[in-house]
mmCIF file of the C-alpha atoms, coordinates in Angstrom:
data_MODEL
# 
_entry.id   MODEL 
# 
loop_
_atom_site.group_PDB 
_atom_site.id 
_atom_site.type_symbol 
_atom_site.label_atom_id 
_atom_site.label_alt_id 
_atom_site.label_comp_id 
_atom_site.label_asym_id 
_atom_site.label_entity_id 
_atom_site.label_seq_id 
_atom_site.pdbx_PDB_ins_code 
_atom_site.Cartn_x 
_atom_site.Cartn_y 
_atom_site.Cartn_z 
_atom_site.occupancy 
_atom_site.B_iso_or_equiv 
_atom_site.pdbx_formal_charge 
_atom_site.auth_seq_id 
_atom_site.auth_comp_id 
_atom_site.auth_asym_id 
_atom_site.auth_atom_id 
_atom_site.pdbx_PDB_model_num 
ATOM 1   C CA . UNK A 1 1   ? -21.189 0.566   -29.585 1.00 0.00 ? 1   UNK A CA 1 
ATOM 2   C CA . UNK A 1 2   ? -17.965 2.861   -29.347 1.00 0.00 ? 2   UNK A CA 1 
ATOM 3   C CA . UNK A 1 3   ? -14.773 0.994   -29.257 1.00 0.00 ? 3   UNK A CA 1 
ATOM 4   C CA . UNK A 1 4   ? -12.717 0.558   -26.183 1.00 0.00 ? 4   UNK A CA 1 
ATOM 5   C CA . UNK A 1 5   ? -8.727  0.890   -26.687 1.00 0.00 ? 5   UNK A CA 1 
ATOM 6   C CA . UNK A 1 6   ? -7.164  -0.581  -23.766 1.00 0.00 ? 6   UNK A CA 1 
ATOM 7   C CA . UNK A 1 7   ? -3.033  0.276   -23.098 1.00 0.00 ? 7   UNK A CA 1 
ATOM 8   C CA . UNK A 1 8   ? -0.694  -1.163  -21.054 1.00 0.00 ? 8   UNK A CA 1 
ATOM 9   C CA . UNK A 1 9   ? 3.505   -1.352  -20.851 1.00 0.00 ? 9   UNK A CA 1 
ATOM 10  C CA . UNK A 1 10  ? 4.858   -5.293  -20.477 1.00 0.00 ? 10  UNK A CA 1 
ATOM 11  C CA . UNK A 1 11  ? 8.051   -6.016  -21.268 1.00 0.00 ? 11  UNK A CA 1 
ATOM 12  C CA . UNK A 1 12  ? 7.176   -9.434  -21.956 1.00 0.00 ? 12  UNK A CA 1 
ATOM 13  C CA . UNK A 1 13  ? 4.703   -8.073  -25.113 1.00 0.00 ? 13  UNK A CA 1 
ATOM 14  C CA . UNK A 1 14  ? 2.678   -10.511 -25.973 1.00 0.00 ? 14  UNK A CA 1 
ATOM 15  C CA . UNK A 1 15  ? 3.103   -13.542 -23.583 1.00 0.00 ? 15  UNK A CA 1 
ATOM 16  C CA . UNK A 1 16  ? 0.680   -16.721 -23.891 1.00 0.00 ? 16  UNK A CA 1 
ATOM 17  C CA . UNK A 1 17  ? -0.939  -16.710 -20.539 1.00 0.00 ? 17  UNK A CA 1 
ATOM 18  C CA . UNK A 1 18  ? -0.819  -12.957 -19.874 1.00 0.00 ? 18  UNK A CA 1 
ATOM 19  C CA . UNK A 1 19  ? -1.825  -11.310 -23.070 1.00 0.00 ? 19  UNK A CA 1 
ATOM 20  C CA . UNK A 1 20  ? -5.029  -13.580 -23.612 1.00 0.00 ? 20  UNK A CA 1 
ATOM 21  C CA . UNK A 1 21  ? -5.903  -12.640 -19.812 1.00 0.00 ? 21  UNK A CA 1 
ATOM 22  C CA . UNK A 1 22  ? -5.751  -9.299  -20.762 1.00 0.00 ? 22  UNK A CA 1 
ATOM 23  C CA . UNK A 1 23  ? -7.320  -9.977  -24.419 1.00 0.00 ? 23  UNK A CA 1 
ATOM 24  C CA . UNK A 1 24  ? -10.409 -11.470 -22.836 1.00 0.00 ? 24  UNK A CA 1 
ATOM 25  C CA . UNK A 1 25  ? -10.605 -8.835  -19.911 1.00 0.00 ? 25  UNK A CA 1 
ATOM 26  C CA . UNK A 1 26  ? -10.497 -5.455  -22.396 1.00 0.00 ? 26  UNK A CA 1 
ATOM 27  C CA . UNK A 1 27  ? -12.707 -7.903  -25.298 1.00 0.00 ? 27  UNK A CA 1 
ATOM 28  C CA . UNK A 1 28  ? -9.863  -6.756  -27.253 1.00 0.00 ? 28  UNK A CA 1 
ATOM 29  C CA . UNK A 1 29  ? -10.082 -7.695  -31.501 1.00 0.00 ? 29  UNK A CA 1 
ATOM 30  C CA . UNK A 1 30  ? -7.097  -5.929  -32.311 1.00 0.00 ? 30  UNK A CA 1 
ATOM 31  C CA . UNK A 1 31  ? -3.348  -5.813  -30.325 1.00 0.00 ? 31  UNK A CA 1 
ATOM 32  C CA . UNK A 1 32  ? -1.296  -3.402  -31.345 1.00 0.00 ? 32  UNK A CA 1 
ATOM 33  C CA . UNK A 1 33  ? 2.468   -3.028  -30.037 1.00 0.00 ? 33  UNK A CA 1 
ATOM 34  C CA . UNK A 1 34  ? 4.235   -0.405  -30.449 1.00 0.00 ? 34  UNK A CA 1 
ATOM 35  C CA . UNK A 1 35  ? 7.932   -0.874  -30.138 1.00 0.00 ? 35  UNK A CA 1 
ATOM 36  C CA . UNK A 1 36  ? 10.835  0.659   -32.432 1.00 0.00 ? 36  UNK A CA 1 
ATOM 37  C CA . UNK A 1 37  ? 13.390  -2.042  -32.126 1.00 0.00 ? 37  UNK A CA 1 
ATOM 38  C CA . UNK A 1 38  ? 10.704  -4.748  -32.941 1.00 0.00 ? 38  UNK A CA 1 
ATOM 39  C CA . UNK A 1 39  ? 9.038   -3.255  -35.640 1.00 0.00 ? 39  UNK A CA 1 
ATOM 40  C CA . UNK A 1 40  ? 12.852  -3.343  -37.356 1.00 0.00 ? 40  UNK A CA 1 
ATOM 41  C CA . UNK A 1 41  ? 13.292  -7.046  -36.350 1.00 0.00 ? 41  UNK A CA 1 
ATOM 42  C CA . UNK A 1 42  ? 11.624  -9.388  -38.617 1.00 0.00 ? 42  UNK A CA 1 
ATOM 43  C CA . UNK A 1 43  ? 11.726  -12.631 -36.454 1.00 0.00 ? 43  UNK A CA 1 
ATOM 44  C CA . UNK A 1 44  ? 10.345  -10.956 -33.741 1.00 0.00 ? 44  UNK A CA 1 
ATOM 45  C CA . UNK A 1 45  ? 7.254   -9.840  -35.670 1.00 0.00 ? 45  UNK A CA 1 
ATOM 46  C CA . UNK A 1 46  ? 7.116   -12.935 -36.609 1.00 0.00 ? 46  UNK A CA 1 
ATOM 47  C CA . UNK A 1 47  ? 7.127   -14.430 -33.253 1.00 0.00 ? 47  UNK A CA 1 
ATOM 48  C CA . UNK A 1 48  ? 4.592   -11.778 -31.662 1.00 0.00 ? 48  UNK A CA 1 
ATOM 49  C CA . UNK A 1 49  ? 2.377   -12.590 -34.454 1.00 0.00 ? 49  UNK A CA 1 
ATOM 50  C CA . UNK A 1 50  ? 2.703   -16.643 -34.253 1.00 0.00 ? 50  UNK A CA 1 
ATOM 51  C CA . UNK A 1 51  ? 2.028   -15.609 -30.108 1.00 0.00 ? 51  UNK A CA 1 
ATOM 52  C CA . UNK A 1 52  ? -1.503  -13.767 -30.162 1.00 0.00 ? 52  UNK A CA 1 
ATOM 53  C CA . UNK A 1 53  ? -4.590  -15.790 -30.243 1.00 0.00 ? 53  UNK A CA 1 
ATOM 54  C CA . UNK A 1 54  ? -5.451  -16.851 -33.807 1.00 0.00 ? 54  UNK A CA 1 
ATOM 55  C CA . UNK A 1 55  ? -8.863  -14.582 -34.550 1.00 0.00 ? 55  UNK A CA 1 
ATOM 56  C CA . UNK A 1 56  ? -7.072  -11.835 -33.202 1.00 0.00 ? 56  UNK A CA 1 
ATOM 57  C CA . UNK A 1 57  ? -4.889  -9.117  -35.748 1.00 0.00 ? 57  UNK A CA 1 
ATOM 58  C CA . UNK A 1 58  ? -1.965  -8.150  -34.701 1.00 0.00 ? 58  UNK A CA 1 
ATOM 59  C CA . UNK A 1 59  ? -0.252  -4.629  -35.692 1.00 0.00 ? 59  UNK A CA 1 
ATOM 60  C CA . UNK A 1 60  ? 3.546   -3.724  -34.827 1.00 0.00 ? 60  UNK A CA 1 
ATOM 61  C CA . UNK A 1 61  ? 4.603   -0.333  -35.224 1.00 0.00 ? 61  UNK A CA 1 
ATOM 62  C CA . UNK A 1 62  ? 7.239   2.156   -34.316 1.00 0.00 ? 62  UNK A CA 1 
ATOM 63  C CA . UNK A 1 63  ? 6.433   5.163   -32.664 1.00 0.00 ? 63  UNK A CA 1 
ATOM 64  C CA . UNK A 1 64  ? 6.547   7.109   -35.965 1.00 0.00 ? 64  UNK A CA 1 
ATOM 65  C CA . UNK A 1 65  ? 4.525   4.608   -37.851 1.00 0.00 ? 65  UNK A CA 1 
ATOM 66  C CA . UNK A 1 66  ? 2.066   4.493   -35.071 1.00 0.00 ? 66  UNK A CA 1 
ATOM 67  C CA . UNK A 1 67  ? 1.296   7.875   -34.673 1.00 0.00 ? 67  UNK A CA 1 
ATOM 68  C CA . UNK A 1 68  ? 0.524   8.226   -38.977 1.00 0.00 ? 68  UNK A CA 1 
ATOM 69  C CA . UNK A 1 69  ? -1.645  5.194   -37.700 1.00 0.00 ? 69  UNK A CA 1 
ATOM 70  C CA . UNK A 1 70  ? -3.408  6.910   -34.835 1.00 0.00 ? 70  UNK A CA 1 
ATOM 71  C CA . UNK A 1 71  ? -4.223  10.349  -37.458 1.00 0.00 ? 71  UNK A CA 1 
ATOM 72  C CA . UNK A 1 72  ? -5.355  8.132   -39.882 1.00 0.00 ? 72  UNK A CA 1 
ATOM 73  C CA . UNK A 1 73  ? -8.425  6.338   -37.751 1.00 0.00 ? 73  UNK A CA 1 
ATOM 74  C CA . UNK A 1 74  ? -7.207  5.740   -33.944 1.00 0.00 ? 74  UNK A CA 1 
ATOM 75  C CA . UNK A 1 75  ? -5.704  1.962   -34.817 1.00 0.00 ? 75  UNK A CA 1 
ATOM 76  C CA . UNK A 1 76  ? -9.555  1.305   -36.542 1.00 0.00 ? 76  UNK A CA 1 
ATOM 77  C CA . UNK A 1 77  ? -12.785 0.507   -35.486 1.00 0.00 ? 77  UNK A CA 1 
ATOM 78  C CA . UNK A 1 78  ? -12.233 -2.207  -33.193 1.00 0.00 ? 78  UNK A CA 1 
ATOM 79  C CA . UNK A 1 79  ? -11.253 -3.064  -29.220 1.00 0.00 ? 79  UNK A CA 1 
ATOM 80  C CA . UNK A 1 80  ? -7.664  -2.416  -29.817 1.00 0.00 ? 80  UNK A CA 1 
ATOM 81  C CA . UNK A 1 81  ? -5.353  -3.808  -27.114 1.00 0.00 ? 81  UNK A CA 1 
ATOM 82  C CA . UNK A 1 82  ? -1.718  -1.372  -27.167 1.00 0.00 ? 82  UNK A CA 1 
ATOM 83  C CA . UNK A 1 83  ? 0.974   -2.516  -25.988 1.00 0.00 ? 83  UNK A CA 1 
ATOM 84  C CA . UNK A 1 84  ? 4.083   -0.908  -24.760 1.00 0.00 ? 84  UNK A CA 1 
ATOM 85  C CA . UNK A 1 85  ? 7.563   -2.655  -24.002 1.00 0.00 ? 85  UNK A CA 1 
ATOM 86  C CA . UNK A 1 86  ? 8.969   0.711   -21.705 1.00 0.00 ? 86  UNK A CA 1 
ATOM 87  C CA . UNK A 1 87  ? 7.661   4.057   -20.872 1.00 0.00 ? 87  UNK A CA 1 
ATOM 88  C CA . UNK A 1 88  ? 10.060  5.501   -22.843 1.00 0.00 ? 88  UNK A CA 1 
ATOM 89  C CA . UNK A 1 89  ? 7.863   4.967   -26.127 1.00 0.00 ? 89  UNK A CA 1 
ATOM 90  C CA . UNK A 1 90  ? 4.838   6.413   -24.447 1.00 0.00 ? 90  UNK A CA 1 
ATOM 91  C CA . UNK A 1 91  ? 6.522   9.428   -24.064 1.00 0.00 ? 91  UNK A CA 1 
ATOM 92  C CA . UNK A 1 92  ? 7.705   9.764   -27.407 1.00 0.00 ? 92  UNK A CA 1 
ATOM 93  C CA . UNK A 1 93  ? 4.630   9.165   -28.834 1.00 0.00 ? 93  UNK A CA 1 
ATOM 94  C CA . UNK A 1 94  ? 2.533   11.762  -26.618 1.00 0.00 ? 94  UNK A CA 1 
ATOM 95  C CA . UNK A 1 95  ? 5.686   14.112  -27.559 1.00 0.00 ? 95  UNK A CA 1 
ATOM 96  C CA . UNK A 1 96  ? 4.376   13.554  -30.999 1.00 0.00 ? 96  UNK A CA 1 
ATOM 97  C CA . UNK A 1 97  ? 0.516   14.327  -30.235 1.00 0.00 ? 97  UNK A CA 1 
ATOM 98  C CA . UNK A 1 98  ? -0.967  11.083  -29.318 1.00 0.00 ? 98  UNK A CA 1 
ATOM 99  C CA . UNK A 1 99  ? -1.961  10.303  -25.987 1.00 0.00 ? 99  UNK A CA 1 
ATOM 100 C CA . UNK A 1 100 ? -4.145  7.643   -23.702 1.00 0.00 ? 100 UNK A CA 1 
ATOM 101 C CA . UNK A 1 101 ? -7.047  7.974   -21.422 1.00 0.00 ? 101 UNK A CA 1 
ATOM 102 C CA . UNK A 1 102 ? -5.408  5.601   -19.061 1.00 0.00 ? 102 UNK A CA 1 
ATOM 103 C CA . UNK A 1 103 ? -2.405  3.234   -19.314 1.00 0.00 ? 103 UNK A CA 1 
ATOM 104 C CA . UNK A 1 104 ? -2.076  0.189   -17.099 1.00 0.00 ? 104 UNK A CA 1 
ATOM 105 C CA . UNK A 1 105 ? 1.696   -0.768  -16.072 1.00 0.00 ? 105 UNK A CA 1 
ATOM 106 C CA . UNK A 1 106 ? 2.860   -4.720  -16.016 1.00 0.00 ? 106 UNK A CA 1 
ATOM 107 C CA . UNK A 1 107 ? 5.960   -6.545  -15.524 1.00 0.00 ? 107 UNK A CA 1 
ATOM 108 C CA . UNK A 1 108 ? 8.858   -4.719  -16.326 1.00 0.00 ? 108 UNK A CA 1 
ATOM 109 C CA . UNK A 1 109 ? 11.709  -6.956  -15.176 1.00 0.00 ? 109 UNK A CA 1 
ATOM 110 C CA . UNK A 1 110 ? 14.362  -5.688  -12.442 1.00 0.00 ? 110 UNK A CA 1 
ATOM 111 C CA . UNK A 1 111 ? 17.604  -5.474  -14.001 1.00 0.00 ? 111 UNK A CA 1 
ATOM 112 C CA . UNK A 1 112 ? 20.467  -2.934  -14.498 1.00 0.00 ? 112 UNK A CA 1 
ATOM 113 C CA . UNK A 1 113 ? 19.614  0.193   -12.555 1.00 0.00 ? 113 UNK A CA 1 
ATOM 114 C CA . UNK A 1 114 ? 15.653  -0.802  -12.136 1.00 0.00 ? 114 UNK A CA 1 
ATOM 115 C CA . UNK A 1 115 ? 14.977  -1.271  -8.636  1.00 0.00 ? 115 UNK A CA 1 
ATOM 116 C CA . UNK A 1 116 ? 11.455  -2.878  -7.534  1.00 0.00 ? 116 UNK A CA 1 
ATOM 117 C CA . UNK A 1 117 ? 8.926   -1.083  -7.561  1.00 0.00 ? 117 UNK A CA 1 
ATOM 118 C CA . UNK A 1 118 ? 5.825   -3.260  -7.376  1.00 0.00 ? 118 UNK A CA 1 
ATOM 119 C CA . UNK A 1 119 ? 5.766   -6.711  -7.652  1.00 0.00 ? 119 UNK A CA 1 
ATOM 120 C CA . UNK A 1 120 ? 7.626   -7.975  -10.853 1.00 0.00 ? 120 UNK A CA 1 
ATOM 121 C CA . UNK A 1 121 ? 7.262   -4.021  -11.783 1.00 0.00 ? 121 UNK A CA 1 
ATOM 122 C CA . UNK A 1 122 ? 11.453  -2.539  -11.601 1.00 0.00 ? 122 UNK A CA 1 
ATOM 123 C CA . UNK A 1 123 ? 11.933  1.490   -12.461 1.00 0.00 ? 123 UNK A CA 1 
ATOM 124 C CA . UNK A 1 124 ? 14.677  3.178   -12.737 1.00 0.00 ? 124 UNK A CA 1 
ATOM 125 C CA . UNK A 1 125 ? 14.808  6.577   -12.004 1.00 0.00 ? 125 UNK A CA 1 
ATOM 126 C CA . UNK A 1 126 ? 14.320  8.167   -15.474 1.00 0.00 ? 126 UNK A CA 1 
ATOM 127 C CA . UNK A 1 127 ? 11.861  5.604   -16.297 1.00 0.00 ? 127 UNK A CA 1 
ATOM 128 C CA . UNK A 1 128 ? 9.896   6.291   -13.018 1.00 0.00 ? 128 UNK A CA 1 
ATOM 129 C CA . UNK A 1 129 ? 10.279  10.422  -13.624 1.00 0.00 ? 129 UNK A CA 1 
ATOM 130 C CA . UNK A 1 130 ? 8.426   9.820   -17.322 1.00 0.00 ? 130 UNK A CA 1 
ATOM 131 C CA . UNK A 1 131 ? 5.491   7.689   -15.794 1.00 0.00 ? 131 UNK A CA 1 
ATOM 132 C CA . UNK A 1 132 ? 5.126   10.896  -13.685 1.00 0.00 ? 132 UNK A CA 1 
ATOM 133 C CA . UNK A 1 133 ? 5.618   13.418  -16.115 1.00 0.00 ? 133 UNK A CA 1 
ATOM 134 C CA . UNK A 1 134 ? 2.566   11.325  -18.349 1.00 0.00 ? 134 UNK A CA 1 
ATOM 135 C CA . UNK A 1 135 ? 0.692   11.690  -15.158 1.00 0.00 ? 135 UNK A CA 1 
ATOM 136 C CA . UNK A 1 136 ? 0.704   14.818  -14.953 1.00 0.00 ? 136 UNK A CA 1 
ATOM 137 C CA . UNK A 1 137 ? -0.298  15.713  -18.343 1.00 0.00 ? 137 UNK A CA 1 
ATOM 138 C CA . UNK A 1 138 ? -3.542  14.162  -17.326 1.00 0.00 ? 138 UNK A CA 1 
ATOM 139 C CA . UNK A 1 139 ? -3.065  10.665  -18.277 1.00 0.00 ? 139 UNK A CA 1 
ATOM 140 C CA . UNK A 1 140 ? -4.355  7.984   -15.622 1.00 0.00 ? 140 UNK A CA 1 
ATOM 141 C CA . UNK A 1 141 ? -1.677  4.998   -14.559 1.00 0.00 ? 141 UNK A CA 1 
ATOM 142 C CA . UNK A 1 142 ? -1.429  2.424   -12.603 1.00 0.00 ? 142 UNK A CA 1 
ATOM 143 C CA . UNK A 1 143 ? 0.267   -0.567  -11.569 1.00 0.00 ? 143 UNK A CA 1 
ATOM 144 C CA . UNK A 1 144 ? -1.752  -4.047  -12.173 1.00 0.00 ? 144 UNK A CA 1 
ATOM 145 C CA . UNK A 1 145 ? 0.145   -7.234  -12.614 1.00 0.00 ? 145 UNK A CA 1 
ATOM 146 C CA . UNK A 1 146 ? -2.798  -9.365  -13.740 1.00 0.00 ? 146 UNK A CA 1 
ATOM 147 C CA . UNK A 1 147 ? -6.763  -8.333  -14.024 1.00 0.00 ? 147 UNK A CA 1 
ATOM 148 C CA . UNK A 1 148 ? -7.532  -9.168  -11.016 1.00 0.00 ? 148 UNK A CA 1 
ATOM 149 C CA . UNK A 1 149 ? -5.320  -7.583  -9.156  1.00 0.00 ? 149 UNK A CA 1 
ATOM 150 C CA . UNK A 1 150 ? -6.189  -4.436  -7.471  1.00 0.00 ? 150 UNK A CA 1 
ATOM 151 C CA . UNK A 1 151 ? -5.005  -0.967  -9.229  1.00 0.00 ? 151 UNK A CA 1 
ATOM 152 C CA . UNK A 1 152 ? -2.266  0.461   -7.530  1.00 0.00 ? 152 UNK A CA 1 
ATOM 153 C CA . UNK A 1 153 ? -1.598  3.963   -7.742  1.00 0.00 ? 153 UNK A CA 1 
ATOM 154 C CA . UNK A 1 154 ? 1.761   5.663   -8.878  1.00 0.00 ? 154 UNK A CA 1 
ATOM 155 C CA . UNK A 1 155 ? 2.157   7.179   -5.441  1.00 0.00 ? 155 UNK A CA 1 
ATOM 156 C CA . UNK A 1 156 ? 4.207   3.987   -4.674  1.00 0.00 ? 156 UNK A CA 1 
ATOM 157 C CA . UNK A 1 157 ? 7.098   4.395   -6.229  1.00 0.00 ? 157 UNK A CA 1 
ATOM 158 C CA . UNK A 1 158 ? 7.952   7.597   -3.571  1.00 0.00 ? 158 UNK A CA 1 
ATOM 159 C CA . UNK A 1 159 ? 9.310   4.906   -1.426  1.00 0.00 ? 159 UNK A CA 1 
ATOM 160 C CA . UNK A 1 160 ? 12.105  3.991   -3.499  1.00 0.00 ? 160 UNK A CA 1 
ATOM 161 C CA . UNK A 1 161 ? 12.136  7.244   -5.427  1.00 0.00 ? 161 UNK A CA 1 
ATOM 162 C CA . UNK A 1 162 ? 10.893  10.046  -2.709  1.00 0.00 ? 162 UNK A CA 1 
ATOM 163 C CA . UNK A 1 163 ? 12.783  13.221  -4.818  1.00 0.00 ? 163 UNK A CA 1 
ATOM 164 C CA . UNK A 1 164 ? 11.182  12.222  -8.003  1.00 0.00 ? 164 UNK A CA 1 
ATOM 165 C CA . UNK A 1 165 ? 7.787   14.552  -8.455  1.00 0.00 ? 165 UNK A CA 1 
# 
């Protein structure tokens, strides 16, 4: 059976509740997170790690490290679970060759100049230009708080952002 690799950008990362809902929905083995200012921060490695369900490994990487990690053999062999903290990071990795199928977008909390987009889901404009600049390189996204929530498409944000394309 081919492996599934399941991606998604949460700003909470790995979060009790809402990682092992999406843990159990993808049958995920592996979760790895891909974040440059946690994979320099010691405690919050540690934390992540302490966070994820006991049987299941947990990888942190920065975009550089993750992408020798991708060449190598594509995060392994099994249902790998990758996890994003902003959009910026999946843009710098598929700058450096490595891109998704499809990439599911959580909570991303409204502060600063993020204005809400769906939900608990805040963009700012920038952030809301990359998601549809990955778009259009053929990558699928959406907007799904919680797995059973219905997939919302991208085209939503052109209410609060309607000269972004």
């Amino acid at each position: 059976m081919a492996k599934k690799l399941a991606v998604r950008v949460d700003d909470r990362l790995i979060h009790g509740q809402v990682v092992t809902q999406w843990v159990n929905v993808f049958k995920a083995q592996h979760i790895v997170v891909i974040d440059n200012n946690v994979a320099k921060d010691k405690m919050q490695k540690s934390v992540l790690k302490f966070a994820a369900p006991p049987d299941i490994k947990v990888s942190i990487f920065s975009v550089d490290k993750a992408v020798e990690a991708w060449e190598k053999n594509q995060f392994g062999s099994k249902n790998v679970f990758v996890l994003f903290r902003d959009v910026k990071q999946i843009a710098e990795l598929q700058e450096k060759g490595v891109s998704f199928e499809e990439i599911t977008i959580g909570q991303m909390a409204i502060i600063n100049d993020r204005k809400q987009i769906y939900k608990q889901v805040g963009l700012s404009e920038s952030e809301a230009q990359t998601l549809f600049d990955i778009e259009r390189s053929g990558v699928k996204l959406y907007f799904q708080m919680q797995p059973t929530d219905k997939k919302e498409s991208l085209e939503i944000m052109r209410k609060t952002f309607p000269d972004l394309n």
